[in-house]
PDB file of C-alpha atoms in Angstrom:
ATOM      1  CA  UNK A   1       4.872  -1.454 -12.100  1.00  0.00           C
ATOM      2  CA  UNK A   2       5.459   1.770 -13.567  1.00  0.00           C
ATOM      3  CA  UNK A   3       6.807   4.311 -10.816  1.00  0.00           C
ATOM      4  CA  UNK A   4       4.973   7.573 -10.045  1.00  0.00           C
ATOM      5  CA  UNK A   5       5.928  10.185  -8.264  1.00  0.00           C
ATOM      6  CA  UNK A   6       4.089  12.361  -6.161  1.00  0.00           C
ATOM      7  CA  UNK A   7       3.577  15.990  -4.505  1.00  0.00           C
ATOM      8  CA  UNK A   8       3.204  17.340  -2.288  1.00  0.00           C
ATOM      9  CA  UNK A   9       4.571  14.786   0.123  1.00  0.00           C
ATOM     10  CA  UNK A  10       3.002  16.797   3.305  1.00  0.00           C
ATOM     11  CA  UNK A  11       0.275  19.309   3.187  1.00  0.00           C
ATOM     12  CA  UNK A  12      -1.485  20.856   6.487  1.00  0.00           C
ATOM     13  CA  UNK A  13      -5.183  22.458   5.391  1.00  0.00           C
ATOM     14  CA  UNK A  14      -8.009  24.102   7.918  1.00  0.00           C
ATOM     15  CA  UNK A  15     -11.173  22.242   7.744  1.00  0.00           C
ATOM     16  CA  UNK A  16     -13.504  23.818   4.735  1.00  0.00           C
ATOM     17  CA  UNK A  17     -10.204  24.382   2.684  1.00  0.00           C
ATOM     18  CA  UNK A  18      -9.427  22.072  -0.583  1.00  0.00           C
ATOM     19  CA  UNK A  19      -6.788  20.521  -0.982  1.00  0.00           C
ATOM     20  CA  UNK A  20      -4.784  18.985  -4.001  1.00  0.00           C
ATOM     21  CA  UNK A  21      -2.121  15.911  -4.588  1.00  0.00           C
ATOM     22  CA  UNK A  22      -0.157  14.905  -7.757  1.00  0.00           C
ATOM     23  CA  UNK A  23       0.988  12.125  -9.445  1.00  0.00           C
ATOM     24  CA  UNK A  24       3.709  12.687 -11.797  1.00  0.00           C
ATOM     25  CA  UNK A  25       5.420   9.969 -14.111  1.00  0.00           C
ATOM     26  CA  UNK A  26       7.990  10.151 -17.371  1.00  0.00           C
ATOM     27  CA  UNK A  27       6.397   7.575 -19.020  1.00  0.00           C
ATOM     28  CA  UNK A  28       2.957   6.787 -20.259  1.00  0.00           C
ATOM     29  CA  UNK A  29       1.116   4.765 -17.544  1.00  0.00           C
ATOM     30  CA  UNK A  30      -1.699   1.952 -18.268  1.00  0.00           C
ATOM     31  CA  UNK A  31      -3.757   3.139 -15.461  1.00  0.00           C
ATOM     32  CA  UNK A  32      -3.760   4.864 -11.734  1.00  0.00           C
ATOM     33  CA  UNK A  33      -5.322   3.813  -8.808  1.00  0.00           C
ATOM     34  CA  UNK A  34      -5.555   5.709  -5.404  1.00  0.00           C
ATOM     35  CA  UNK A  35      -5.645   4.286  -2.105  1.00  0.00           C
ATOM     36  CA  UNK A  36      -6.373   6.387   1.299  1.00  0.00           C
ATOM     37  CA  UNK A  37      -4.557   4.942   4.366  1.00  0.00           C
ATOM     38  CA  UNK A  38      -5.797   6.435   8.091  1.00  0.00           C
ATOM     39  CA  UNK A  39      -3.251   6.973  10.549  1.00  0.00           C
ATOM     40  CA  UNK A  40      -2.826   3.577  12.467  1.00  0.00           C
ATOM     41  CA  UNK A  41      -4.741   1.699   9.240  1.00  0.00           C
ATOM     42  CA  UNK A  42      -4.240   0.016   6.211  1.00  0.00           C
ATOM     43  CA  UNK A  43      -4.241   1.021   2.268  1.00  0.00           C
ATOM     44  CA  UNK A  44      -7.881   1.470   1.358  1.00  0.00           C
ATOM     45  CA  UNK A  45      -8.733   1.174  -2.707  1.00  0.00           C
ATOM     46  CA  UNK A  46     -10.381   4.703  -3.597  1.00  0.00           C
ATOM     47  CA  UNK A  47     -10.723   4.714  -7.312  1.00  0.00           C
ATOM     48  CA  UNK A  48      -9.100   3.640 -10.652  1.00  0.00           C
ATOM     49  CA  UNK A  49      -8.650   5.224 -13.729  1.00  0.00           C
ATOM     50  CA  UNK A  50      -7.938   3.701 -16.733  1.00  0.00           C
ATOM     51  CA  UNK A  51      -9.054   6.168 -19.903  1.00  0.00           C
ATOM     52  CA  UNK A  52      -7.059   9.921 -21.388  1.00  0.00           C
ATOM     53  CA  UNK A  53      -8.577  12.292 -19.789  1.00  0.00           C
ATOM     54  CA  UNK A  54     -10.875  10.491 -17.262  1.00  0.00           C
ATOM     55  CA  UNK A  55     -12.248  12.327 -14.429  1.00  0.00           C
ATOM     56  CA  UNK A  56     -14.154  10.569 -11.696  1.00  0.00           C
ATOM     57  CA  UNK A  57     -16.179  11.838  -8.656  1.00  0.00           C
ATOM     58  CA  UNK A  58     -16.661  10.365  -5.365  1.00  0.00           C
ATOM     59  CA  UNK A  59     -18.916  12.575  -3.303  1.00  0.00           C
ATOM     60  CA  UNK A  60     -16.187  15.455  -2.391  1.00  0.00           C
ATOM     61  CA  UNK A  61     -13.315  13.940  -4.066  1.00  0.00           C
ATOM     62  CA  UNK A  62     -12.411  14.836  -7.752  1.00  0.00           C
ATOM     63  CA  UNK A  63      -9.987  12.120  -9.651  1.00  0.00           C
ATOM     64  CA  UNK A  64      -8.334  13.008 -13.034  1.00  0.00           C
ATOM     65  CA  UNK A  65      -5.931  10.924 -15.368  1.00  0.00           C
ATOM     66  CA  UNK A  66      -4.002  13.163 -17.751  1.00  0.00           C
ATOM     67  CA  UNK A  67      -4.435  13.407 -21.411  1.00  0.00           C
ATOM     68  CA  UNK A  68      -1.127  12.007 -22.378  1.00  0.00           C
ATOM     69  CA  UNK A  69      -1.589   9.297 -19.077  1.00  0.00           C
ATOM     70  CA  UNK A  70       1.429  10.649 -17.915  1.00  0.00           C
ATOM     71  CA  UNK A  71      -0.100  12.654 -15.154  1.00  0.00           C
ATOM     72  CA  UNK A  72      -2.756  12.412 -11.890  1.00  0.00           C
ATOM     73  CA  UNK A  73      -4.780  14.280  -9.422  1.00  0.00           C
ATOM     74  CA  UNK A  74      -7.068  14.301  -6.366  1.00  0.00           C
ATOM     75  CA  UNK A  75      -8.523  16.984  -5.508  1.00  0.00           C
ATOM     76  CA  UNK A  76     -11.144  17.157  -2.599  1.00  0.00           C
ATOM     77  CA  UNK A  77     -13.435  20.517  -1.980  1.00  0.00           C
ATOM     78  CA  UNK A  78     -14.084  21.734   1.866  1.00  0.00           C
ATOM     79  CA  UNK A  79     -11.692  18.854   3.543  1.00  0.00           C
ATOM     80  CA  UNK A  80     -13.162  17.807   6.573  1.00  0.00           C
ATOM     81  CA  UNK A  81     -11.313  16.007   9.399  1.00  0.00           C
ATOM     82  CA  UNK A  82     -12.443  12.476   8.192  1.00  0.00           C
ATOM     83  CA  UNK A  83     -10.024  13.293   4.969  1.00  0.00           C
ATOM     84  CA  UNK A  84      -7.196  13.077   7.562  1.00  0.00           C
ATOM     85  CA  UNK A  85      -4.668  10.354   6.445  1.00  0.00           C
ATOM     86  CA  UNK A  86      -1.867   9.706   3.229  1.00  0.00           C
ATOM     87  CA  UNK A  87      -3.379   9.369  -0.231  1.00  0.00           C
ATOM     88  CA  UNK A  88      -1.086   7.111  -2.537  1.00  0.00           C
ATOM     89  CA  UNK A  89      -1.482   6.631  -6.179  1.00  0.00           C
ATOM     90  CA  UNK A  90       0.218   3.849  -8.389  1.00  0.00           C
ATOM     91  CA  UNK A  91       0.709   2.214 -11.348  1.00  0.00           C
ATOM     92  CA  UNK A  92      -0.857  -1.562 -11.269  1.00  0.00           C
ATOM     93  CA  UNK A  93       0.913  -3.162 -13.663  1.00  0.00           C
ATOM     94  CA  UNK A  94       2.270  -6.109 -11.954  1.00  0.00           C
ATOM     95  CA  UNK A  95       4.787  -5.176  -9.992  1.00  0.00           C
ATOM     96  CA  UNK A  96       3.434  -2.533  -6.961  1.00  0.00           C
ATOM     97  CA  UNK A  97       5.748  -0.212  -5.860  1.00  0.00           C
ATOM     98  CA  UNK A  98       4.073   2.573  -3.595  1.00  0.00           C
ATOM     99  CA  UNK A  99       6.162   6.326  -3.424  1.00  0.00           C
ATOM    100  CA  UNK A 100       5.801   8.087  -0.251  1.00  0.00           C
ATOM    101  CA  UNK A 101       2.556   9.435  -0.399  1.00  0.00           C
ATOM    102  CA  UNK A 102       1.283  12.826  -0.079  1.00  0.00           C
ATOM    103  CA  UNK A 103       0.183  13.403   4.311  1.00  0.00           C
ATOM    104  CA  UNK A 104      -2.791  15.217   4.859  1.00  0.00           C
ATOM    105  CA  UNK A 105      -3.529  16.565   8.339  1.00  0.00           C
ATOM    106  CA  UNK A 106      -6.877  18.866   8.864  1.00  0.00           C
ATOM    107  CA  UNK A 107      -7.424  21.361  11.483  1.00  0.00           C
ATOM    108  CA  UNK A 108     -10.433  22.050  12.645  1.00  0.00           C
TER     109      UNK A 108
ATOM    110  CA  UNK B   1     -16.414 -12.152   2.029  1.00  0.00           C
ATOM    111  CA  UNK B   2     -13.786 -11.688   5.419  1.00  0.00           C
ATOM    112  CA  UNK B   3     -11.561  -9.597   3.444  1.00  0.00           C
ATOM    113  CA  UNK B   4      -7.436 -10.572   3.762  1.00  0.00           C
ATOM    114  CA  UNK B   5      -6.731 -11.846   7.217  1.00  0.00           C
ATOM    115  CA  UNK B   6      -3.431 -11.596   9.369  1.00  0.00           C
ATOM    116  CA  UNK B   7      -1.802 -12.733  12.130  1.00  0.00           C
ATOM    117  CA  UNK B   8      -0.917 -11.485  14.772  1.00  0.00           C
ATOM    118  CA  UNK B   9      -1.841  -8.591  15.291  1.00  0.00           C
ATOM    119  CA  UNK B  10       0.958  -7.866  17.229  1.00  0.00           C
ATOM    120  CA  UNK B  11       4.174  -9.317  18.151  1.00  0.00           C
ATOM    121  CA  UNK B  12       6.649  -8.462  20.313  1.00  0.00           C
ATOM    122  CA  UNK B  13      10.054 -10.496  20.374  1.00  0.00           C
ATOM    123  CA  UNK B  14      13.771 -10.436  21.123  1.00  0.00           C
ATOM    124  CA  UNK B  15      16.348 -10.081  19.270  1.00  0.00           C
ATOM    125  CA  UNK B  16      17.597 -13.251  17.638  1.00  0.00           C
ATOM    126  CA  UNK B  17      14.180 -14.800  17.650  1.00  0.00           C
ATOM    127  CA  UNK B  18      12.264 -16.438  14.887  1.00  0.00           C
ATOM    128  CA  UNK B  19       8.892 -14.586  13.902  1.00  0.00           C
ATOM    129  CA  UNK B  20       6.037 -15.883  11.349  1.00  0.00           C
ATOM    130  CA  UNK B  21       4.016 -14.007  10.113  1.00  0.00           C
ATOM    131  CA  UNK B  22       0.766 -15.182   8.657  1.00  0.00           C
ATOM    132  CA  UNK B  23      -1.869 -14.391   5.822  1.00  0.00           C
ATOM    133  CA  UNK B  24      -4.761 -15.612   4.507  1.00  0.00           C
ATOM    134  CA  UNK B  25      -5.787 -13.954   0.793  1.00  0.00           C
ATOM    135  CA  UNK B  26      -9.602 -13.478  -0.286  1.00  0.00           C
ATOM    136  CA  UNK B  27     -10.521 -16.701  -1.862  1.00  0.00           C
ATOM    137  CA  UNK B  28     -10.179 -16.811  -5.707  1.00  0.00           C
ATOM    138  CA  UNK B  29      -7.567 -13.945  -5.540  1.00  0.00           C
ATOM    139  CA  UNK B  30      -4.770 -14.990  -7.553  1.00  0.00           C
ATOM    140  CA  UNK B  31      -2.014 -12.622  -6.386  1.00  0.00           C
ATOM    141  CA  UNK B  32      -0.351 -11.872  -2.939  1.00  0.00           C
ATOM    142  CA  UNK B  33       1.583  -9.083  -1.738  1.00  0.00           C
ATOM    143  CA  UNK B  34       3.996  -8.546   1.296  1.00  0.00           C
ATOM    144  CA  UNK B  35       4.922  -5.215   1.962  1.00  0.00           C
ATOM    145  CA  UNK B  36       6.365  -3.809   5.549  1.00  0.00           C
ATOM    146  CA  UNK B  37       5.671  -0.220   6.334  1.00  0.00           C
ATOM    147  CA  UNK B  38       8.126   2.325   8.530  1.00  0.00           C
ATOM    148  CA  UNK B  39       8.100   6.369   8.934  1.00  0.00           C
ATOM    149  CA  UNK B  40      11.658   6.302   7.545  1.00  0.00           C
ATOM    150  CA  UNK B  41      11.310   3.925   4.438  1.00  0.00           C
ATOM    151  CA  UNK B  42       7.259   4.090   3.637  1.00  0.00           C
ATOM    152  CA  UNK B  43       5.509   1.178   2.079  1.00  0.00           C
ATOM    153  CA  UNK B  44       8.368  -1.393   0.919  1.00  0.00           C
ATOM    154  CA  UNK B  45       7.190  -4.324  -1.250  1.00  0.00           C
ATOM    155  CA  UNK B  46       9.057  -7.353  -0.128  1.00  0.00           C
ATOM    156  CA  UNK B  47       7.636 -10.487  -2.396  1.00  0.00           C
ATOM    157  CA  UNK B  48       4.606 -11.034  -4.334  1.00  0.00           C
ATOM    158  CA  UNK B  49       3.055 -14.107  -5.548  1.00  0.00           C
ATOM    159  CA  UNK B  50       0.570 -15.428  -8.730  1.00  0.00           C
ATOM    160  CA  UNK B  51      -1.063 -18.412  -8.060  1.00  0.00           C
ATOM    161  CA  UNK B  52       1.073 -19.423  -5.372  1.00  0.00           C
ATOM    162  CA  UNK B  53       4.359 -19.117  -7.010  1.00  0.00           C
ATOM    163  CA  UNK B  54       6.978 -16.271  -6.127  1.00  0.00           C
ATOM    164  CA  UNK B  55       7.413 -14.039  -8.830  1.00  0.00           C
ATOM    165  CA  UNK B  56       9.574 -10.825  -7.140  1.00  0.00           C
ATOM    166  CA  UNK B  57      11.815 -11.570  -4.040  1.00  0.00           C
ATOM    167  CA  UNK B  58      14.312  -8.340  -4.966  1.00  0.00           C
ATOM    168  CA  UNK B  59      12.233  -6.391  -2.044  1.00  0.00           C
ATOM    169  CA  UNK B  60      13.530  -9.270   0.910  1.00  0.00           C
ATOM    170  CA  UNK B  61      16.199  -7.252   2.757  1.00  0.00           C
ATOM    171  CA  UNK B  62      18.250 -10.130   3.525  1.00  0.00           C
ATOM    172  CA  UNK B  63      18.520 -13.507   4.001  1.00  0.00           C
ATOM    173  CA  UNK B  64      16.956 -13.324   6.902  1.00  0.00           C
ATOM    174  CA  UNK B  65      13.924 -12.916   5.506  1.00  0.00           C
ATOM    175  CA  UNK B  66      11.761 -16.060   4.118  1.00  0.00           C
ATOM    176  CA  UNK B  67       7.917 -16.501   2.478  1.00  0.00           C
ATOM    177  CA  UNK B  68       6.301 -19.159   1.136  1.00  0.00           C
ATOM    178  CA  UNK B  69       2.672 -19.546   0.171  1.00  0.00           C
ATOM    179  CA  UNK B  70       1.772 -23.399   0.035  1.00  0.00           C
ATOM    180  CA  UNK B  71      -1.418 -23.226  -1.667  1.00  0.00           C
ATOM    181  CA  UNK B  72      -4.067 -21.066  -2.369  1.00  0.00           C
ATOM    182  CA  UNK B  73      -5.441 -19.505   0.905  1.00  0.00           C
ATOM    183  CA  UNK B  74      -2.454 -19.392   2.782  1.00  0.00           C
ATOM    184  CA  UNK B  75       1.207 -17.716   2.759  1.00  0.00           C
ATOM    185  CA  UNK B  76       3.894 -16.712   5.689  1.00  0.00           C
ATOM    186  CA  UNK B  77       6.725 -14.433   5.913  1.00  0.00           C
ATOM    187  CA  UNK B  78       9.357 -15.827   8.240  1.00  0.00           C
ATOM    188  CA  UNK B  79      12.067 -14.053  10.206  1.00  0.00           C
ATOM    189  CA  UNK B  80      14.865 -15.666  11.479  1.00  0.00           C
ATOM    190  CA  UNK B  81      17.060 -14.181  13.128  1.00  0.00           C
ATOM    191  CA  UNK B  82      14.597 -10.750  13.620  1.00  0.00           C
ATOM    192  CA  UNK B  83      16.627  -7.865  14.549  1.00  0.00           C
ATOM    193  CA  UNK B  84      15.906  -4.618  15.866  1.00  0.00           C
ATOM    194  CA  UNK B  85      15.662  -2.592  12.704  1.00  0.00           C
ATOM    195  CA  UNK B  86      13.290  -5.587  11.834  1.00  0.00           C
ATOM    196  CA  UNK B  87      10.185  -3.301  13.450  1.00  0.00           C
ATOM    197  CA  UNK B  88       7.656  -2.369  11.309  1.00  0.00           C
ATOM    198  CA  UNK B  89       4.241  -2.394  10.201  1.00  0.00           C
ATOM    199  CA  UNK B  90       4.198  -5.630   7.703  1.00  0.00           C
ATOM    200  CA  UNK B  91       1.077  -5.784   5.955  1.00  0.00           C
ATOM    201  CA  UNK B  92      -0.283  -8.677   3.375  1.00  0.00           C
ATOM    202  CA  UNK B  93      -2.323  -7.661   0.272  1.00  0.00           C
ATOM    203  CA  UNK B  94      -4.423  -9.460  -2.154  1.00  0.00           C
ATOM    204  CA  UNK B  95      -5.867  -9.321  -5.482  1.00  0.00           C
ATOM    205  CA  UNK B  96      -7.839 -11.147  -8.062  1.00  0.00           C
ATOM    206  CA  UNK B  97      -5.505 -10.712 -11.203  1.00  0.00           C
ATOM    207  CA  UNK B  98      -3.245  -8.337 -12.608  1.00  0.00           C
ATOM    208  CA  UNK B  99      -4.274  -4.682 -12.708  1.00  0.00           C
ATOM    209  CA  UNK B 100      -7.146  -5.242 -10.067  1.00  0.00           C
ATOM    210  CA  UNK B 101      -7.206  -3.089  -7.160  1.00  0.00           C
ATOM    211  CA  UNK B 102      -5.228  -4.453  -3.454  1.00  0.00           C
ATOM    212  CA  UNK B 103      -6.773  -5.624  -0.975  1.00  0.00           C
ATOM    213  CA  UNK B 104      -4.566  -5.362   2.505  1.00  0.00           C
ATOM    214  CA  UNK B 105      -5.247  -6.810   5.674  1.00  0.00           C
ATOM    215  CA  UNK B 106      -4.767  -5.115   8.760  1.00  0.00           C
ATOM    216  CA  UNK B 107      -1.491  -5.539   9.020  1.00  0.00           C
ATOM    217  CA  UNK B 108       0.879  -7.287  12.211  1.00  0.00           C
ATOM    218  CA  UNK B 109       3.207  -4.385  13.743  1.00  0.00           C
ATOM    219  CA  UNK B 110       6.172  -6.520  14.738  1.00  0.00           C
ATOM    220  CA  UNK B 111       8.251  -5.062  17.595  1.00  0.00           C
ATOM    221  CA  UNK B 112      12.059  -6.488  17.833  1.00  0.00           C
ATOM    222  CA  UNK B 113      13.315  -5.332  21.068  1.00  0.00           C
TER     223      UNK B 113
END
C-alpha cells in the first residue's frame, strides 16, 4: 500500500473543543480509509473515501479526501470523551502498512 | 456474523518457549492480516495472506517467527523460540478482497517473561 503520513501524532483537547488530524502523502493515493482504535482495543473501520474531493459525515465527524488525492482529514466538532483513542488513516491497496497514528486524549 | 476470532486472549510464557497464536477470519473473506502492536514500534504488519497463500513475509522479524493458514477459516502465527522483546499486542485482521475495509479481532497480548 501506498504510505501516508500523518499529523499531528499527539493532540490533548478539553471536551467541547474540535479537533483536527492529517493525512499527508507524495503520491496520488487510490483511496483512504480511517480506523479509530480505543485504548486497550482493536482498529475499528470508520469510513472510506474513494472520490477528489469527497467529504463524508458521520454524526460529529467530518472526513475529506483532497482534490489532487494526495491529501486527508478528520475533523470532529465539540470532542467528547467517547472520541478518546488513535485515529489511523491508510492507503488499501494491498499491502497495509499503518503510520503511527495521531493520539487523542479529552479532558473533561 | 462472529466477526475475526483469536486466541488466546492472553498468554504469558518464558523465555525460550514456543507460542501459537491462533485466528479464525470472517467466512468468505479472502485476505488475512497479522500485525503485532507495541508503544515503541506502533502497528507492524508481519504477513498477509489471499486465499490462503502468503503473499508478504518481509514484516516477520526473524526466523523465529512462523504462519501458516491451511485453509480457509483458519491461520497461526508461531513463535519459537519467543523472547522477551517478543511482547506485544499481535492482532489478526480480515477482509473480503482487495481495497475492502479490515476487520481485526481482538487481539492476544503475548507476555515473554
Amino acid at each position: 500500500g501506498q504510505q501516508v503520513m500523518q499529523i499531528p501524532q499527539y493532540q490533548h483537547v478539553q471536551e467541547g473543543e474540535d479537533f483536527t488530524t492529517y493525512c499527508n502523502s507524495s503520491t496520488t493515493l487510490s483511496n483512504i480509509q480511517w480506523y479509530k482504535q480505543r485504548p486497550g482495543g482493536h482498529p475499528v473501520f470508520l469510513i472510506q473515501l474513494v472520490k477528489s474531493g469527497e467529504v463524508k459525515k458521520q454524526k460529529r465527524l467530518t472526513f475529506q479526501f483532497g482534490e489532487a488525492k494526495k491529501n486527508s482529514s478528520l475533523h470532529i466538532t465539540a470532542t467528547q470523551t467517547t472520541d478518546v483513542g488513535t485515529y489511523f488513516c491508510i492507503s488499501n491497496t494491498g499491502k497495509l502498512i499503518f503510520g503511527q497514528g495521531t493520539t487523542l486524549q479529552v479532558k473533561p | 456474523d462472529a466477526g475475526v476470532i483469536q486466541s488466546p486472549r492472553h498468554e504469558v510464557t518464558e523465555m525460550g518457549q514456543e507460542v501459537t497464536l491462533r485466528c479464525k477470519p470472517i467466512s468468505g473473506h479472502d485476505y488475512l492480516f497479522w500485525y503485532r502492536q507495541t508503544m515503541m514500534r506502533g502497528l507492524e504488519l508481519l504477513i498477509y495472506f489471499n486465499n490462503n497463500v502468503p503473499i508478504d513475509d518481509s514484516g516477520m522479524p526473524e526466523d523465529r517467527f512462523s504462519a501458516k493458514m491451511p485453509n480457509a477459516s483458519f491461520s497461526t502465527l508461531k513463535i519459537q523460540p519467543s523472547e522477551p522483546r517478543d511482547s506485544a499486542v499481535y492482532f489478526c485482521a480480515s477482509s473480503a478482497k482487495q481495497g475492502s475495509p479490515l476487520h481485526f479481532g481482538n487481539g492476544t497480548r503475548l507476555t515473554v517473561t
